[in-house]
């Protein structure tokens, strides 16, 4: 099986104050991989230096309820796509595996 | 002679990340009962604690806004944030839950030095 089909969903739940966590996660991403921000990680979408805080060009998602709970609904960077729980499950299913960066 | 010690409480965590912030506010309320002067510093991710429109019910948790709003009643009115943290998260124009004084990076160390006791959970 070619490795290109074995894509990964990377999940972070900490703020960008944990800079090494973001660096390590993004360094571990390959073509086809996607990044999901949950819990405290959704605050990353407020970063002024968004691209240096989340150094990846792959798709970035954030869990809608976690964004609303934190009062960030109209503050997030436009590059982040909001998803609900069903889409979360779907992302987990379409990727070969998920990796938690907690 | 005034032997009253001054107390600074530092909060560093964002909303819903552990109980440290709530514990810190409990200390603040407790001190106020004994007339100990308390100042609060919302450092780094803790600025998010001060955002309006937090809808904690959608994740079935409780945010701290009711407690924060009650601080005034306990005569805890000295709240501080760093200008740098507001800029980093683009919150400069945001209406915050508390009326905070802003500190610059270079003021931080001197600000902390003036207190007798600092609790940093």
Short mmCIF file of C-alpha atoms in Angstrom, two decimals:
data_model
loop_
_atom_site.label_atom_id
_atom_site.label_comp_id
_atom_site.label_asym_id
_atom_site.label_seq_id
_atom_site.Cartn_x
_atom_site.Cartn_y
_atom_site.Cartn_z
CA UNK A 1 0.00 0.00 0.00
CA UNK A 2 1.51 3.35 -1.00
CA UNK A 3 2.24 5.61 1.97
CA UNK A 4 0.45 8.50 0.28
CA UNK A 5 -2.92 6.98 1.14
CA UNK A 6 -1.96 6.54 4.80
CA UNK A 7 -2.79 10.11 5.74
CA UNK A 8 -3.05 11.31 9.32
CA UNK A 9 -5.36 13.60 11.26
CA UNK A 10 -3.26 15.56 13.77
CA UNK A 11 -5.16 16.83 16.83
CA UNK A 12 -3.85 19.53 19.18
CA UNK A 13 -5.55 20.62 22.43
CA UNK A 14 -3.07 23.15 23.92
CA UNK A 15 -2.55 26.86 23.25
CA UNK A 16 0.30 28.17 21.09
CA UNK A 17 2.12 29.05 24.31
CA UNK A 18 3.33 25.46 23.94
CA UNK A 19 5.34 26.48 20.88
CA UNK A 20 7.38 23.28 20.66
CA UNK A 21 4.22 21.19 20.55
CA UNK A 22 3.04 23.10 17.48
CA UNK A 23 6.46 22.89 15.87
CA UNK A 24 6.73 19.14 16.47
CA UNK A 25 3.21 18.51 15.21
CA UNK A 26 3.65 20.56 12.05
CA UNK A 27 7.06 18.99 11.39
CA UNK A 28 5.33 15.60 11.50
CA UNK A 29 2.81 16.43 8.79
CA UNK A 30 3.02 15.10 5.23
CA UNK A 31 1.02 15.72 2.06
CA UNK A 32 -2.64 14.81 2.66
CA UNK A 33 -2.46 15.25 6.42
CA UNK A 34 -4.83 17.66 8.18
CA UNK A 35 -4.73 19.52 11.49
CA UNK A 36 -7.63 19.79 13.95
CA UNK A 37 -7.63 22.28 16.83
CA UNK A 38 -9.76 21.33 19.84
CA UNK A 39 -10.21 22.66 23.41
CA UNK A 40 -7.54 25.30 24.28
CA UNK A 41 -5.93 24.93 20.85
CA UNK A 42 -8.76 26.90 19.21
CA UNK A 43 -7.21 30.06 20.72
CA UNK A 44 -4.42 29.62 18.16
CA UNK A 45 -6.85 31.10 15.64
CA UNK A 46 -6.47 34.51 17.34
CA UNK A 47 -2.71 34.63 16.88
CA UNK A 48 -1.46 37.82 15.27
CA UNK A 49 1.43 35.87 13.73
CA UNK A 50 -0.80 33.01 12.67
CA UNK A 51 1.62 31.35 10.23
CA UNK A 52 4.60 31.39 12.55
CA UNK A 53 2.45 30.08 15.42
CA UNK A 54 1.05 27.23 13.27
CA UNK A 55 3.82 26.55 10.74
CA UNK A 56 1.88 24.44 8.23
CA UNK A 57 0.27 24.95 4.85
CA UNK A 58 -2.08 21.97 5.24
CA UNK A 59 -5.80 22.35 6.04
CA UNK A 60 -6.64 23.50 9.57
CA UNK A 61 -9.97 22.76 11.26
CA UNK A 62 -11.36 23.83 14.63
CA UNK A 63 -14.19 22.31 16.64
CA UNK A 64 -17.16 24.69 16.47
CA UNK A 65 -18.43 24.11 20.04
CA UNK A 66 -15.00 24.75 21.54
CA UNK A 67 -14.79 28.01 19.58
CA UNK A 68 -18.25 29.15 20.72
CA UNK A 69 -17.60 28.17 24.35
CA UNK A 70 -14.58 30.46 24.38
CA UNK A 71 -16.33 33.43 22.78
CA UNK A 72 -14.18 33.34 19.63
CA UNK A 73 -16.76 32.75 16.90
CA UNK A 74 -15.99 35.98 14.98
CA UNK A 75 -12.35 36.30 16.00
CA UNK A 76 -10.73 33.30 14.33
CA UNK A 77 -8.37 33.46 11.38
CA UNK A 78 -10.31 32.90 8.13
CA UNK A 79 -8.05 30.02 7.11
CA UNK A 80 -9.56 27.86 9.84
CA UNK A 81 -12.62 25.82 8.91
CA UNK A 82 -15.16 25.25 11.67
CA UNK A 83 -16.54 21.73 11.99
CA UNK A 84 -19.16 20.03 14.14
CA UNK A 85 -18.94 16.69 15.95
CA UNK A 86 -20.20 14.70 12.94
CA UNK A 87 -17.54 16.21 10.71
CA UNK A 88 -14.99 15.44 13.44
CA UNK A 89 -15.96 11.77 13.30
CA UNK A 90 -15.84 11.89 9.51
CA UNK A 91 -12.30 13.31 9.56
CA UNK A 92 -11.22 10.51 11.88
CA UNK A 93 -12.69 7.98 9.45
CA UNK A 94 -11.23 9.31 6.20
CA UNK A 95 -7.69 9.35 7.57
CA UNK A 96 -5.71 6.17 8.14
CA UNK A 97 -5.02 7.20 11.74
CA UNK A 98 -5.12 10.16 14.11
CA UNK A 99 -2.33 11.47 16.33
CA UNK A 100 -3.07 13.43 19.50
CA UNK A 101 -0.66 16.20 20.44
CA UNK A 102 -1.80 16.75 24.04
CA UNK B 1 2.21 50.51 62.09
CA UNK B 2 0.90 48.88 58.98
CA UNK B 3 2.09 45.28 58.79
CA UNK B 4 -0.33 44.33 56.05
CA UNK B 5 1.41 42.38 53.31
CA UNK B 6 0.49 43.00 49.71
CA UNK B 7 -0.46 40.02 47.57
CA UNK B 8 -0.27 39.43 43.84
CA UNK B 9 -2.08 36.51 42.22
CA UNK B 10 -0.93 35.51 38.75
CA UNK B 11 -3.31 33.68 36.42
CA UNK B 12 -1.78 32.08 33.32
CA UNK B 13 -4.30 29.59 31.96
CA UNK B 14 -7.02 30.04 29.33
CA UNK B 15 -10.67 29.19 30.02
CA UNK B 16 -11.62 25.57 30.76
CA UNK B 17 -8.01 24.39 31.13
CA UNK B 18 -7.80 22.91 34.60
CA UNK B 19 -8.87 24.37 37.92
CA UNK B 20 -5.87 26.65 38.58
CA UNK B 21 -7.66 29.85 37.62
CA UNK B 22 -10.70 29.03 39.73
CA UNK B 23 -8.45 28.14 42.68
CA UNK B 24 -6.64 31.46 42.27
CA UNK B 25 -9.91 33.39 42.34
CA UNK B 26 -10.94 31.45 45.47
CA UNK B 27 -7.74 32.67 47.12
CA UNK B 28 -8.56 36.22 46.04
CA UNK B 29 -12.04 36.06 47.57
CA UNK B 30 -10.67 34.47 50.74
CA UNK B 31 -8.05 37.21 51.15
CA UNK B 32 -10.58 39.91 50.67
CA UNK B 33 -12.61 38.53 53.60
CA UNK B 34 -9.53 39.15 55.80
CA UNK B 35 -8.97 42.61 54.29
CA UNK B 36 -5.70 41.57 52.63
CA UNK B 37 -5.14 43.76 49.56
CA UNK B 38 -5.05 41.61 46.42
CA UNK B 39 -4.02 42.38 42.86
CA UNK B 40 -4.65 40.07 39.92
CA UNK B 41 -2.34 39.70 36.92
CA UNK B 42 -3.82 37.97 33.87
CA UNK B 43 -0.68 36.79 32.13
CA UNK B 44 -0.37 35.18 28.72
CA UNK B 45 -3.31 32.83 27.88
CA UNK B 46 -5.26 34.06 30.90
CA UNK B 47 -6.36 37.15 28.93
CA UNK B 48 -8.86 34.85 27.22
CA UNK B 49 -10.52 34.41 30.58
CA UNK B 50 -11.66 38.03 30.25
CA UNK B 51 -13.53 37.66 26.95
CA UNK B 52 -17.24 38.39 26.74
CA UNK B 53 -19.63 36.01 24.96
CA UNK B 54 -18.18 32.79 26.33
CA UNK B 55 -20.87 30.16 25.81
CA UNK B 56 -19.66 27.59 28.29
CA UNK B 57 -22.97 25.71 28.25
CA UNK B 58 -22.28 24.28 24.77
CA UNK B 59 -19.44 22.20 26.20
CA UNK B 60 -21.30 21.64 29.49
CA UNK B 61 -18.74 23.47 31.58
CA UNK B 62 -18.72 26.62 33.70
CA UNK B 63 -16.70 29.70 32.85
CA UNK B 64 -15.42 32.11 35.45
CA UNK B 65 -17.27 35.21 34.30
CA UNK B 66 -19.80 35.23 37.20
CA UNK B 67 -16.91 35.08 39.71
CA UNK B 68 -14.94 37.73 37.81
CA UNK B 69 -17.95 40.05 37.85
CA UNK B 70 -18.33 39.51 41.62
CA UNK B 71 -14.74 40.59 42.39
CA UNK B 72 -15.78 44.24 42.51
CA UNK B 73 -18.20 43.46 45.33
CA UNK B 74 -15.29 42.06 47.33
CA UNK B 75 -13.28 45.24 46.73
CA UNK B 76 -10.84 43.46 44.43
CA UNK B 77 -10.37 46.09 41.76
CA UNK B 78 -6.69 45.97 40.80
CA UNK B 79 -6.50 43.90 37.63
CA UNK B 80 -3.56 43.93 35.26
CA UNK B 81 -2.83 42.58 31.78
CA UNK B 82 0.15 42.81 29.46
CA UNK B 83 -0.12 44.92 26.34
CA UNK B 84 1.95 42.25 24.54
CA UNK B 85 -0.62 39.53 25.24
CA UNK B 86 -3.48 41.65 23.86
CA UNK B 87 -1.47 42.34 20.70
CA UNK B 88 -0.44 38.74 20.26
CA UNK B 89 -4.07 37.59 20.26
CA UNK B 90 -5.44 40.72 18.53
CA UNK B 91 -7.66 41.63 21.47
CA UNK B 92 -6.71 45.32 21.74
CA UNK B 93 -10.18 46.57 20.82
CA UNK B 94 -12.02 43.94 22.79
CA UNK B 95 -14.39 44.91 25.62
CA UNK B 96 -13.12 42.79 28.52
CA UNK B 97 -15.09 41.50 31.51
CA UNK B 98 -12.89 43.44 33.96
CA UNK B 99 -11.52 46.93 33.85
CA UNK B 100 -7.78 46.18 33.59
CA UNK B 101 -4.70 48.31 33.72
CA UNK B 102 -2.22 47.57 30.95
CA UNK B 103 1.46 46.91 31.61
CA UNK B 104 4.29 46.93 29.11
CA UNK B 105 6.93 44.20 28.99
CA UNK B 106 9.50 46.41 30.63
CA UNK B 107 7.18 47.26 33.54
CA UNK B 108 6.43 43.64 34.43
CA UNK B 109 9.47 42.77 36.57
CA UNK B 110 9.28 45.98 38.60
CA UNK B 111 5.54 45.52 39.02
CA UNK B 112 6.02 42.04 40.50
CA UNK B 113 8.86 43.22 42.75
CA UNK B 114 6.65 45.64 44.67
CA UNK B 115 4.55 42.83 46.17
CA UNK B 116 5.35 40.96 49.39
CA UNK B 117 3.74 37.70 48.31
CA UNK B 118 3.12 36.32 44.83
CA UNK B 119 1.01 33.24 44.18
CA UNK B 120 1.41 31.77 40.72
CA UNK B 121 -0.70 28.64 40.21
#
